[in-house]
C-alpha cells in the first residue's frame, strides 16, 4: 500500500472511532410519539434542562406514529430500543400484561419532582388496569387525554342529527364522512349504536358494551361497520381535521384535540364546525408516557416525563396541538378560563373542588355529565388478532366514493386511449397494405 493511502486509511479510522466516542448511547434519548403531539421547541428546551439538572449532554431522536398498533408492533416484534413511547390506555394495559414496561423513576437528584402535577383523576383511570403494587401509574404517566365524538359542519349537519351516532349510518351523508383509522373507536361506536335502546333503558352500560368482545358482539360490529362503508369518504389518522376545516366532508368521527384544531382553523376561513360526544355515550381515552423494557436510557426518559409535567411546558404543548394535558394545577385552570364563553362546566373531577362551575372550552375539558356517559376501552387480549382481521375486512373494498370514482375514470380513460391507439395503428397498417397491393397491380 502506498504511503499516502495508508495515511488516508488511518485518518478515516480515527474519524470513525472518534465519532463513536462522541455519541454514547446514554447521551441519546429515543422518543416515539404520536404525530402532531408536542410543541417541538419543548424538545430543544429539554436538552438544556437535562444539562442543567444532570450536567450531561443529551441528543433527542424523535420519531412519530399515527396508529397505536404500528407503534406496538415495533416494540413487541421489533424489540426496538425506544426509551420513551406514548401509547393509548388499552395498549398500556397490554404492555403491562405482557411485562413490556420498566417502572418510571420518581427520584430526581437536585431537581423538583413535577409528577405530582398530574390530575389524580387520570392516574385513577390508568390504575383501573392493574391494582396493587403493580399499579399502572408506576409504569405510565398520563400525557394527554380526551374524548371521541362527532366533529360536524354546522351549515350541513343539524345539531340534532350530530348528537347521536345514528348520523354516521344515515344514507344522506353518503361519501361525506371521515372516520378515524382506529378500530378501538369504530368498534365501540358500532356496538353502542346497536344498543341505543338498551342504554336508554339502563339494561347495559357504555363500558360493558365497548368492552364486549364476545363472538356475537364482534360479528355485529363487523356487519355494522361494513354497512357504514357507503358513507365513508376515508379512514384517516391525521388528515380529517384539515378536510373538515376546508369543508370537503361534513362529518368526522374524531378525537377531541383534532376537533379543537379543526374548529379554530375552520373559523379562520369562515367555516363553522362544532364537536359533540353523542348522547348515547362514547370513548374517553388517555395517552401516557411509558418506558419500554428495551430502553437504553431510562434515566433520561424519566427526566423527560418529569419535565413534561411542568405546568408551563404542559400549557405550551396544549397550545401547540389542541389536546388536553393531564396536568391539573391551579395555573393551568387559570390559563384555560375564558370569560367570553356562554356556558359553565363542572370540572371538579379534574381540577378539584374550586372548578364546580367554570368557563372553560368544553371540547377540550368535557363537563362531568359528558364524562359520565363515556368509558375507557380495555385491551382486547386474545381477541386482538381477530379484531384486527375484522378491521382489515371492514376497510378493504371501502375505498370511499371519491377514490372509487377516480379509479374508474382513470381505468376507462386508459382503456379508451389504448383502444384508440390500436385502432389507428390498425387503420394505418391497412392503408399501407392496400397501397402496396395497388402499387403491385399497377406494375
Ligand atoms: C394526535 C394524535 C392523538 C392521539 N395526532 C389520540 N389518542
Short mmCIF file of C-alpha atoms and ligand atoms in Angstrom, two decimals:
data_model
loop_
_atom_site.label_atom_id
_atom_site.label_comp_id
_atom_site.label_asym_id
_atom_site.label_seq_id
_atom_site.Cartn_x
_atom_site.Cartn_y
_atom_site.Cartn_z
CA UNK A 1 0.00 0.00 0.00
CA UNK A 2 1.26 3.41 -0.90
CA UNK A 3 2.25 5.66 2.00
CA UNK A 4 -0.39 8.23 1.09
CA UNK A 5 -3.21 5.62 1.01
CA UNK A 6 -2.13 4.30 4.38
CA UNK A 7 -2.39 7.80 5.86
CA UNK A 8 -5.92 8.19 4.40
CA UNK A 9 -6.96 4.83 5.85
CA UNK A 10 -5.61 5.71 9.31
CA UNK A 11 -7.29 9.11 9.21
CA UNK A 12 -10.69 7.59 8.31
CA UNK A 13 -10.37 5.03 11.10
CA UNK A 14 -9.56 7.79 13.59
CA UNK A 15 -12.56 9.79 12.43
CA UNK A 16 -14.87 6.79 12.69
CA UNK A 17 -13.78 5.79 16.19
CA UNK A 18 -13.83 9.45 17.19
CA UNK A 19 -17.50 9.70 16.14
CA UNK A 20 -18.30 6.60 18.14
CA UNK A 21 -16.81 8.08 21.26
CA UNK A 22 -18.64 11.35 20.76
CA UNK A 23 -22.05 9.71 20.81
CA UNK A 24 -22.54 7.30 23.67
CA UNK A 25 -26.00 5.74 23.95
CA UNK A 26 -26.54 7.38 27.36
CA UNK A 27 -26.32 10.72 25.57
CA UNK A 28 -29.19 9.80 23.27
CA UNK A 29 -32.90 9.80 24.12
CA UNK A 30 -35.08 7.96 21.61
CA UNK A 31 -38.70 9.10 21.72
CA UNK A 32 -41.58 7.60 19.74
CA UNK A 33 -44.71 9.75 19.95
CA UNK A 34 -47.94 10.39 18.06
CA UNK A 35 -47.60 12.77 15.12
CA UNK A 36 -48.52 16.41 15.85
CA UNK A 37 -48.45 15.73 19.57
CA UNK A 38 -45.85 18.07 21.03
CA UNK A 39 -44.53 21.60 20.69
CA UNK A 40 -41.17 20.95 19.02
CA UNK A 41 -39.50 23.80 20.93
CA UNK A 42 -40.13 21.77 24.08
CA UNK A 43 -37.78 19.11 22.74
CA UNK A 44 -34.99 21.66 22.28
CA UNK A 45 -35.58 23.06 25.71
CA UNK A 46 -35.33 19.63 27.30
CA UNK A 47 -31.76 19.35 26.05
CA UNK A 48 -30.82 22.45 28.08
CA UNK A 49 -32.90 21.35 31.07
CA UNK A 50 -31.24 17.94 31.16
CA UNK A 51 -27.79 19.50 31.04
CA UNK A 52 -28.72 21.86 33.88
CA UNK A 53 -30.13 19.02 36.01
CA UNK A 54 -27.52 16.34 35.41
CA UNK A 55 -24.53 18.06 33.81
CA UNK A 56 -24.91 15.57 30.93
CA UNK A 57 -25.46 16.15 27.23
CA UNK A 58 -28.43 14.63 25.52
CA UNK A 59 -29.46 14.37 21.87
CA UNK A 60 -33.07 13.51 21.06
CA UNK A 61 -34.02 11.13 18.28
CA UNK A 62 -37.70 11.74 17.72
CA UNK A 63 -39.99 9.56 15.61
CA UNK A 64 -43.76 9.63 15.20
CA UNK A 65 -46.62 7.22 14.55
CA UNK A 66 -50.30 7.60 13.66
CA UNK A 67 -51.65 4.26 14.76
CA UNK A 68 -51.19 2.59 18.15
CA UNK A 69 -50.74 -0.86 16.65
CA UNK A 70 -47.89 0.27 14.39
CA UNK A 71 -46.00 1.59 17.39
CA UNK A 72 -46.79 -1.50 19.44
CA UNK A 73 -45.53 -3.89 16.77
CA UNK A 74 -42.21 -2.06 16.50
CA UNK A 75 -41.68 -2.52 20.23
CA UNK A 76 -43.08 -6.02 20.66
CA UNK A 77 -41.88 -7.71 17.46
CA UNK A 78 -39.04 -5.39 16.50
CA UNK A 79 -37.65 -5.08 20.05
CA UNK A 80 -36.71 -1.52 19.12
CA UNK A 81 -34.81 0.36 21.76
CA UNK A 82 -37.04 3.42 22.17
CA UNK A 83 -36.56 4.99 25.57
CA UNK A 84 -39.97 6.58 25.68
CA UNK A 85 -43.23 5.90 23.87
CA UNK A 86 -46.74 7.29 24.20
CA UNK A 87 -49.40 4.59 23.74
CA UNK A 88 -53.09 4.88 24.48
CA UNK A 89 -54.69 3.36 27.54
CA UNK A 90 -55.60 -0.08 26.14
CA UNK A 91 -52.12 -0.52 24.70
CA UNK A 92 -50.58 0.49 28.04
CA UNK A 93 -52.72 -2.23 29.59
CA UNK A 94 -51.47 -4.76 27.03
CA UNK A 95 -47.85 -3.74 27.55
CA UNK A 96 -48.27 -4.07 31.30
CA UNK A 97 -49.84 -7.52 30.99
CA UNK A 98 -47.01 -8.64 28.73
CA UNK A 99 -44.38 -7.18 31.09
CA UNK A 100 -43.02 -4.91 28.39
CA UNK A 101 -42.53 -1.87 30.62
CA UNK A 102 -39.98 -0.58 33.11
CA UNK A 103 -41.09 1.32 36.21
CA UNK A 104 -40.69 5.08 35.96
CA UNK A 105 -38.08 6.64 38.19
CA UNK A 106 -39.59 9.20 40.54
CA UNK A 107 -36.43 10.39 42.27
CA UNK A 108 -34.61 13.22 40.52
CA UNK A 109 -31.37 14.43 42.06
CA UNK A 110 -31.29 18.22 42.58
CA UNK A 111 -34.45 18.54 40.53
CA UNK A 112 -38.01 19.23 41.53
CA UNK A 113 -40.43 16.37 41.09
CA UNK A 114 -43.34 17.54 38.91
CA UNK A 115 -45.09 14.18 38.62
CA UNK A 116 -47.49 15.21 41.40
CA UNK A 117 -48.98 17.76 38.97
CA UNK A 118 -50.77 15.01 37.09
CA UNK A 119 -54.52 15.02 37.82
CA UNK A 120 -55.43 12.29 40.31
CA UNK A 121 -58.39 11.60 38.01
CA UNK A 122 -56.17 10.50 35.12
CA UNK A 123 -53.98 8.44 37.46
CA UNK A 124 -57.06 6.65 38.82
CA UNK A 125 -58.26 5.91 35.29
CA UNK A 126 -54.96 4.30 34.32
CA UNK A 127 -54.88 2.44 37.63
CA UNK A 128 -58.12 0.73 36.69
CA UNK A 129 -55.91 -1.56 34.61
CA UNK A 130 -53.85 -3.12 37.34
CA UNK A 131 -54.16 -2.52 41.06
CA UNK A 132 -51.78 -3.02 43.97
CA UNK A 133 -48.03 -2.54 43.81
CA UNK A 134 -48.01 -3.01 40.05
CA UNK A 135 -50.49 -0.22 39.52
CA UNK A 136 -50.28 1.24 36.05
CA UNK A 137 -49.31 4.65 37.38
CA UNK A 138 -45.90 3.24 38.42
CA UNK A 139 -45.31 2.48 34.73
CA UNK A 140 -47.23 5.17 32.88
CA UNK A 141 -47.70 8.90 33.31
CA UNK A 142 -50.71 10.32 31.52
CA UNK A 143 -49.73 12.92 28.91
CA UNK A 144 -52.89 13.96 27.02
CA UNK A 145 -56.47 12.76 27.26
CA UNK A 146 -59.79 13.41 25.59
CA UNK A 147 -62.97 12.03 24.11
CA UNK A 148 -64.03 10.58 20.78
CA UNK A 149 -67.04 12.22 19.18
CA UNK A 150 -68.59 13.84 16.14
CA UNK A 151 -67.00 16.87 14.52
CA UNK A 152 -69.55 18.35 12.13
CA UNK A 153 -70.07 21.25 9.77
CA UNK A 154 -72.97 23.20 11.26
CA UNK A 155 -74.07 24.50 7.85
CA UNK A 156 -74.54 20.97 6.52
CA UNK A 157 -75.47 18.87 9.54
CA UNK A 158 -78.16 19.94 12.04
CA UNK A 159 -77.06 19.61 15.67
CA UNK A 160 -79.98 17.29 16.49
CA UNK A 161 -78.55 14.83 13.98
CA UNK A 162 -74.94 15.20 15.10
CA UNK A 163 -75.75 14.45 18.74
CA UNK A 164 -76.50 10.82 18.00
CA UNK A 165 -74.26 8.17 16.45
CA UNK A 166 -77.15 7.45 14.05
CA UNK A 167 -75.82 10.19 11.77
CA UNK A 168 -72.86 8.01 10.77
CA UNK A 169 -75.22 5.46 9.23
CA UNK A 170 -77.59 8.00 7.65
CA UNK A 171 -77.59 7.44 3.85
CA UNK A 172 -77.95 11.15 3.28
CA UNK A 173 -74.29 11.53 4.29
CA UNK A 174 -73.04 9.02 1.68
CA UNK A 175 -69.40 9.70 0.87
CA UNK A 176 -69.34 12.66 3.27
CA UNK A 177 -67.90 11.11 6.42
CA UNK A 178 -64.36 10.60 7.59
CA UNK A 179 -63.64 8.12 10.37
CA UNK A 180 -60.53 7.70 12.47
CA UNK A 181 -58.48 4.73 11.35
CA UNK A 182 -58.75 3.26 14.82
CA UNK A 183 -60.63 0.03 15.47
CA UNK A 184 -60.95 0.86 19.16
CA UNK A 185 -63.21 3.82 18.42
CA UNK A 186 -65.04 2.25 15.50
CA UNK A 187 -65.84 -0.96 17.36
CA UNK A 188 -67.21 0.78 20.45
CA UNK A 189 -69.24 3.18 18.34
CA UNK A 190 -70.87 0.37 16.36
CA UNK A 191 -71.83 -1.60 19.45
CA UNK A 192 -73.16 1.48 21.23
CA UNK A 193 -75.18 2.42 18.13
CA UNK A 194 -76.71 -1.05 18.02
CA UNK A 195 -77.65 -0.89 21.71
CA UNK A 196 -79.06 2.60 21.84
CA UNK A 197 -82.36 1.42 23.31
CA UNK A 198 -80.69 -0.86 25.87
CA UNK A 199 -78.54 2.03 27.11
CA UNK A 200 -81.57 4.30 27.43
CA UNK A 201 -83.43 1.66 29.40
CA UNK A 202 -80.44 1.13 31.69
CA UNK A 203 -80.11 -2.53 30.70
CA UNK A 204 -76.45 -2.19 29.82
CA UNK A 205 -73.66 0.35 30.34
CA UNK A 206 -71.44 2.00 27.74
CA UNK A 207 -68.42 0.44 29.40
CA UNK A 208 -69.88 -3.07 29.14
CA UNK A 209 -70.74 -2.53 25.51
CA UNK A 210 -67.42 -1.07 24.41
CA UNK A 211 -65.60 -3.93 26.04
CA UNK A 212 -67.85 -6.76 24.94
CA UNK A 213 -65.57 -8.94 22.81
CA UNK A 214 -67.94 -11.90 22.61
CA UNK A 215 -68.19 -13.57 19.16
CA UNK A 216 -71.76 -12.27 18.87
CA UNK A 217 -70.68 -8.67 19.54
CA UNK A 218 -67.77 -8.97 17.15
CA UNK A 219 -69.99 -10.29 14.35
CA UNK A 220 -72.45 -7.48 14.95
CA UNK A 221 -69.73 -4.82 14.91
CA UNK A 222 -68.29 -6.17 11.65
CA UNK A 223 -71.69 -6.09 9.99
CA UNK A 224 -72.47 -2.57 11.17
CA UNK A 225 -69.07 -1.23 10.19
CA UNK A 226 -69.43 -2.77 6.73
CA UNK A 227 -72.88 -1.17 6.45
CA UNK A 228 -71.17 2.13 7.09
CA UNK A 229 -68.89 1.90 4.07
CA UNK A 230 -71.03 3.78 1.51
CA UNK A 231 -70.89 6.79 3.82
CA UNK A 232 -67.14 6.72 4.30
CA UNK A 233 -65.00 9.15 2.32
CA UNK A 234 -61.91 7.77 4.06
CA UNK A 235 -60.33 6.25 7.17
CA UNK A 236 -57.94 8.86 8.43
CA UNK A 237 -55.32 9.16 11.08
CA UNK A 238 -54.35 12.78 10.58
CA UNK A 239 -55.94 14.38 7.53
CA UNK A 240 -59.53 14.54 8.85
CA UNK A 241 -59.11 17.81 10.70
CA UNK A 242 -57.77 19.53 7.58
CA UNK A 243 -60.51 18.13 5.30
CA UNK A 244 -63.14 19.29 7.76
CA UNK A 245 -61.57 22.72 8.13
CA UNK A 246 -61.63 23.10 4.35
CA UNK A 247 -65.27 21.97 4.22
CA UNK A 248 -64.55 18.92 1.98
CA UNK A 249 -66.55 16.49 4.17
CA UNK A 250 -69.29 17.26 6.64
CA UNK A 251 -68.78 14.76 9.48
CA UNK A 252 -65.64 13.37 11.07
CA UNK A 253 -65.67 10.83 13.88
CA UNK A 254 -62.59 12.06 15.62
CA UNK A 255 -60.66 12.86 18.79
CA UNK A 256 -61.45 16.00 20.78
CA UNK A 257 -57.97 17.51 20.29
CA UNK A 258 -58.16 17.19 16.49
CA UNK A 259 -61.61 18.77 16.74
CA UNK A 260 -60.22 21.77 18.63
CA UNK A 261 -57.59 22.28 15.92
CA UNK A 262 -60.13 21.94 13.10
CA UNK A 263 -62.69 24.25 14.73
CA UNK A 264 -60.06 27.00 15.06
CA UNK A 265 -58.65 26.57 11.54
CA UNK A 266 -62.13 26.46 10.00
CA UNK A 267 -63.29 29.57 11.86
CA UNK A 268 -60.38 31.49 10.32
CA UNK A 269 -61.81 30.83 6.84
CA UNK A 270 -65.46 31.26 7.80
CA UNK A 271 -66.42 27.57 8.12
CA UNK A 272 -68.35 26.78 11.30
CA UNK A 273 -67.56 23.42 12.88
CA UNK A 274 -68.72 22.02 16.20
CA UNK A 275 -67.97 18.90 18.21
CA UNK A 276 -70.18 16.72 20.36
CA UNK A 277 -69.92 13.45 22.24
CA UNK A 278 -73.21 11.78 21.21
CA UNK A 279 -75.93 11.34 23.79
CA UNK A 280 -75.60 7.54 23.77
CA UNK A 281 -72.05 7.88 25.15
CA UNK A 282 -68.62 7.06 23.82
CA UNK A 283 -64.97 6.65 24.46
CA UNK A 284 -62.82 8.63 26.89
CA UNK A 285 -59.14 7.94 26.35
CA UNK A 286 -55.79 8.60 27.99
CA UNK A 287 -52.38 8.53 26.31
CA UNK A 288 -49.40 8.09 28.59
CA UNK A 289 -45.62 8.03 28.56
CA UNK A 290 -44.10 4.62 29.21
CA UNK A 291 -40.55 3.28 29.18
CA UNK A 292 -40.35 0.00 27.23
CA UNK A 293 -38.15 -2.75 28.60
CA UNK A 294 -35.75 -2.46 25.63
CA UNK A 295 -35.00 1.17 26.54
CA UNK A 296 -31.32 2.03 26.78
CA UNK A 297 -31.71 5.34 28.56
CA UNK A 298 -34.46 5.07 31.21
CA UNK A 299 -32.79 7.83 33.21
CA UNK A 300 -33.20 10.49 30.52
CA UNK A 301 -36.67 9.10 29.79
CA UNK A 302 -37.75 9.66 33.40
CA UNK A 303 -36.31 13.17 33.36
CA UNK A 304 -38.21 13.90 30.17
CA UNK A 305 -41.50 12.74 31.70
CA UNK A 306 -40.84 14.93 34.74
CA UNK A 307 -40.09 17.92 32.50
CA UNK A 308 -43.30 17.38 30.51
CA UNK A 309 -45.26 17.59 33.78
CA UNK A 310 -44.11 21.17 34.43
CA UNK A 311 -47.23 23.38 34.10
CA UNK A 312 -45.58 25.90 31.74
CA UNK A 313 -44.48 23.07 29.44
CA UNK A 314 -47.93 21.46 29.61
CA UNK A 315 -49.52 24.77 28.57
CA UNK A 316 -47.16 25.18 25.64
CA UNK A 317 -47.90 21.69 24.40
CA UNK A 318 -51.64 22.20 24.70
CA UNK A 319 -51.41 25.49 22.86
CA UNK A 320 -49.46 23.89 20.01
CA UNK A 321 -51.55 20.75 19.48
CA UNK A 322 -55.09 21.43 20.75
CA UNK A 323 -55.17 18.36 23.03
CA UNK A 324 -55.55 18.48 26.80
CA UNK A 325 -52.71 17.79 29.16
CA UNK A 326 -53.13 15.60 32.22
CA UNK A 327 -51.58 18.36 34.34
CA UNK A 328 -54.19 19.89 36.63
CA UNK A 329 -52.53 22.63 38.68
CA UNK A 330 -54.28 25.94 39.51
CA UNK A 331 -52.18 27.81 36.92
CA UNK A 332 -53.48 25.52 34.19
CA UNK A 333 -57.07 26.18 35.23
CA UNK A 334 -56.41 29.93 35.43
CA UNK A 335 -54.87 29.90 31.94
CA UNK A 336 -57.81 27.97 30.48
CA UNK A 337 -60.61 30.16 31.89
CA UNK A 338 -62.30 32.03 29.04
CA UNK A 339 -64.87 34.56 30.23
CA UNK A 340 -66.23 35.07 26.69
CA UNK A 341 -67.76 31.58 26.76
CA UNK A 342 -71.50 31.46 27.30
CA UNK A 343 -71.56 28.24 29.26
CA UNK A 344 -70.17 26.88 32.53
CA UNK A 345 -68.87 23.37 33.17
CA UNK A 346 -68.38 21.20 36.18
CA UNK A 347 -64.71 20.22 36.09
CA UNK A 348 -64.28 19.24 39.73
CA UNK A 349 -63.46 15.70 38.68
CA UNK A 350 -60.30 17.06 37.04
CA UNK A 351 -59.26 20.33 38.73
CA UNK A 352 -60.71 19.77 42.21
CA UNK A 353 -63.38 21.47 44.31
CA UNK A 354 -62.80 25.03 43.03
CA UNK A 355 -63.83 24.05 39.50
CA UNK A 356 -67.53 23.36 40.09
CA UNK A 357 -68.73 25.93 37.56
CA UNK A 358 -66.06 27.29 35.25
CA UNK A 359 -65.90 28.87 31.81
CA UNK A 360 -63.52 26.52 30.05
CA UNK A 361 -63.62 25.17 26.47
CA UNK A 362 -65.89 22.13 26.74
CA UNK A 363 -64.46 20.34 23.70
CA UNK A 364 -61.13 20.18 25.49
CA UNK A 365 -62.44 19.68 29.02
CA UNK A 366 -65.78 17.81 28.91
CA UNK A 367 -68.35 18.61 31.56
CA UNK A 368 -68.87 15.95 34.24
CA UNK A 369 -72.17 14.95 32.59
CA UNK A 370 -70.30 14.09 29.36
CA UNK A 371 -67.62 12.16 31.22
CA UNK A 372 -70.37 10.20 32.96
CA UNK A 373 -71.60 8.83 29.65
CA UNK A 374 -68.12 7.82 28.46
CA UNK A 375 -65.95 4.83 29.20
CA UNK A 376 -62.43 3.55 28.76
CA UNK A 377 -61.62 0.87 26.21
CA UNK A 378 -59.78 -2.12 27.59
CA UNK A 379 -57.23 -4.36 25.94
CA UNK A 380 -58.85 -6.89 23.59
CA UNK A 381 -56.44 -9.56 24.93
CA UNK A 382 -56.53 -12.84 22.99
CA UNK A 383 -59.18 -11.42 20.67
CA UNK A 384 -56.88 -8.71 19.36
CA UNK A 385 -55.82 -10.73 16.30
CA UNK A 386 -59.40 -11.46 15.37
CA UNK A 387 -60.31 -7.81 15.88
CA UNK A 388 -57.50 -6.75 13.56
CA UNK A 389 -58.77 -9.18 10.91
CA UNK A 390 -62.27 -7.75 11.22
CA UNK A 391 -60.81 -4.28 10.91
CA UNK A 392 -58.90 -5.23 7.76
CA UNK A 393 -62.07 -6.71 6.22
CA UNK A 394 -64.06 -3.59 7.09
CA UNK A 395 -61.53 -1.33 5.47
CA UNK A 396 -60.93 -3.41 2.34
CA UNK A 397 -63.25 -2.52 -0.56
CA UNK A 398 -64.16 0.66 1.28
CA UNK A 399 -62.01 2.99 -0.67
CA UNK A 400 -64.52 5.77 -0.42
CA UNK A 401 -66.70 7.19 -3.14
CA UNK A 402 -64.19 9.83 -4.32
CA UNK A 403 -61.30 7.41 -4.74
CA UNK A 404 -63.56 4.83 -6.41
CA UNK A 405 -64.69 7.40 -8.97
CA UNK A 406 -61.10 8.44 -9.65
CA UNK A 407 -60.09 4.79 -10.20
CA UNK A 408 -62.98 4.25 -12.62
CA UNK A 409 -62.21 7.40 -14.57
CA UNK A 410 -58.51 6.50 -14.83
CA UNK A 411 -59.34 2.93 -15.85
CA UNK A 412 -61.80 3.93 -18.59
CA UNK A 413 -59.61 6.74 -19.88
CA UNK A 414 -56.57 4.48 -20.21
CA UNK A 415 -58.61 1.67 -21.81
CA UNK A 416 -60.09 4.16 -24.30
CA UNK A 417 -56.62 5.51 -25.07
CA UNK A 418 -55.20 2.01 -25.71
CA UNK A 419 -58.16 1.02 -27.93
CA UNK A 420 -57.86 4.26 -29.94
CA UNK A 421 -54.14 3.80 -30.42
CA UNK A 422 -54.57 0.21 -31.57
CA UNK A 423 -57.37 1.20 -33.94
CA UNK A 424 -55.25 3.98 -35.51
CA UNK A 425 -52.36 1.59 -35.84
CA UNK A 426 -54.63 -0.97 -37.48
CA UNK A 427 -56.00 1.64 -39.92
CA UNK A 428 -52.52 2.82 -40.78
CA UNK A 429 -51.27 -0.70 -41.48
CA UNK A 430 -54.36 -1.42 -43.60
CA UNK A 431 -53.64 1.72 -45.66
CA UNK A 432 -50.09 0.60 -46.27
CA UNK A 433 -51.25 -2.91 -47.06
CA UNK A 434 -53.80 -1.77 -49.75
CA UNK A 435 -51.35 0.84 -51.02
CA UNK A 436 -48.77 -1.89 -51.54
CA UNK A 437 -51.31 -4.09 -53.31
CA UNK A 438 -52.37 -1.24 -55.61
CA UNK A 439 -48.79 -0.39 -56.42
CA UNK A 440 -48.09 -4.05 -57.25
CA UNK A 441 -51.15 -4.27 -59.53
CA UNK A 442 -50.09 -1.14 -61.42
CA UNK A 443 -46.71 -2.70 -62.07
C1 LIG B 1 -52.54 13.41 17.53
C2 LIG B 1 -52.85 12.04 17.96
C3 LIG B 1 -53.72 11.99 19.13
C4 LIG B 1 -53.84 10.66 19.71
N1 LIG B 1 -52.11 13.46 16.18
C5 LIG B 1 -55.10 10.46 20.42
N2 LIG B 1 -55.09 9.28 21.14
#
